[in-house]
């Protein structure tokens, strides 16, 4: 069983693009922010290496 503070890789996909300040806010946990534009849709993927508390913080920040 893994502990809560165990770091893992997460990928968060968002509709649209995100502001560069948000990516800076996520650093040092954000390893990569990629925006993919397809006809009719744009998706941003945040790749994170963090623990459970870190991913919850990022999701709350995105929601806010």
Coordinates of C-alpha atoms in Angstrom, one line a residue:
X1 CA 0.0 0.0 0.0
X2 CA 1.3 3.4 -0.9
X3 CA 1.4 6.3 1.5
X4 CA -0.5 9.6 1.0
X5 CA 2.8 11.5 0.5
X6 CA 4.0 9.1 -2.2
X7 CA 4.8 11.0 -5.4
X8 CA 3.2 9.8 -8.6
X9 CA 2.7 10.9 -12.2
X10 CA -0.7 12.6 -13.1
X11 CA -2.0 14.0 -16.3
X12 CA -4.8 16.6 -16.1
X13 CA -6.6 17.4 -19.4
X14 CA -8.4 20.7 -19.7
X15 CA -10.7 22.0 -22.4
X16 CA -9.1 25.1 -24.0
X17 CA -5.8 26.7 -23.2
X18 CA -4.5 27.9 -19.8
X19 CA -2.7 31.1 -18.9
X20 CA 1.1 30.9 -18.5
X21 CA 0.8 32.2 -14.9
X22 CA -1.1 29.1 -14.0
X23 CA 1.7 26.9 -15.4
X24 CA 4.2 29.0 -13.4
X25 CA 2.0 28.6 -10.3
X26 CA 2.1 24.8 -10.7
X27 CA 5.9 24.8 -11.1
X28 CA 7.9 22.9 -9.7
X29 CA 5.3 20.2 -9.9
X30 CA 4.4 20.8 -13.6
X31 CA 6.7 18.9 -15.8
X32 CA 4.9 19.8 -19.0
X33 CA 2.0 21.9 -20.3
X34 CA 1.0 21.0 -23.8
X35 CA -1.8 22.6 -25.9
X36 CA -3.2 20.5 -28.7
X37 CA -5.4 22.2 -31.3
X38 CA -7.7 20.0 -33.3
X39 CA -10.5 21.3 -35.6
X40 CA -13.2 22.5 -33.3
X41 CA -11.4 21.8 -30.0
X42 CA -8.3 22.8 -28.1
X43 CA -7.0 20.7 -25.2
X44 CA -4.3 21.4 -22.6
X45 CA -2.5 18.6 -20.8
X46 CA -0.7 19.3 -17.6
X47 CA 1.7 16.5 -16.7
X48 CA 2.5 16.5 -13.0
X49 CA 4.8 14.6 -10.6
X50 CA 3.4 15.3 -7.1
X51 CA 1.8 13.7 -4.1
X52 CA -1.9 13.4 -3.3
X53 CA -2.0 16.8 -1.6
X54 CA -0.3 18.5 -4.5
X55 CA -2.8 17.2 -7.1
X56 CA -5.7 18.3 -4.9
X57 CA -4.1 21.8 -4.6
X58 CA -3.7 22.0 -8.4
X59 CA -7.3 20.9 -9.1
X60 CA -8.6 23.4 -6.5
X61 CA -6.6 26.1 -8.1
X62 CA -7.9 25.2 -11.6
X63 CA -11.4 25.2 -10.3
X64 CA -11.0 28.6 -8.7

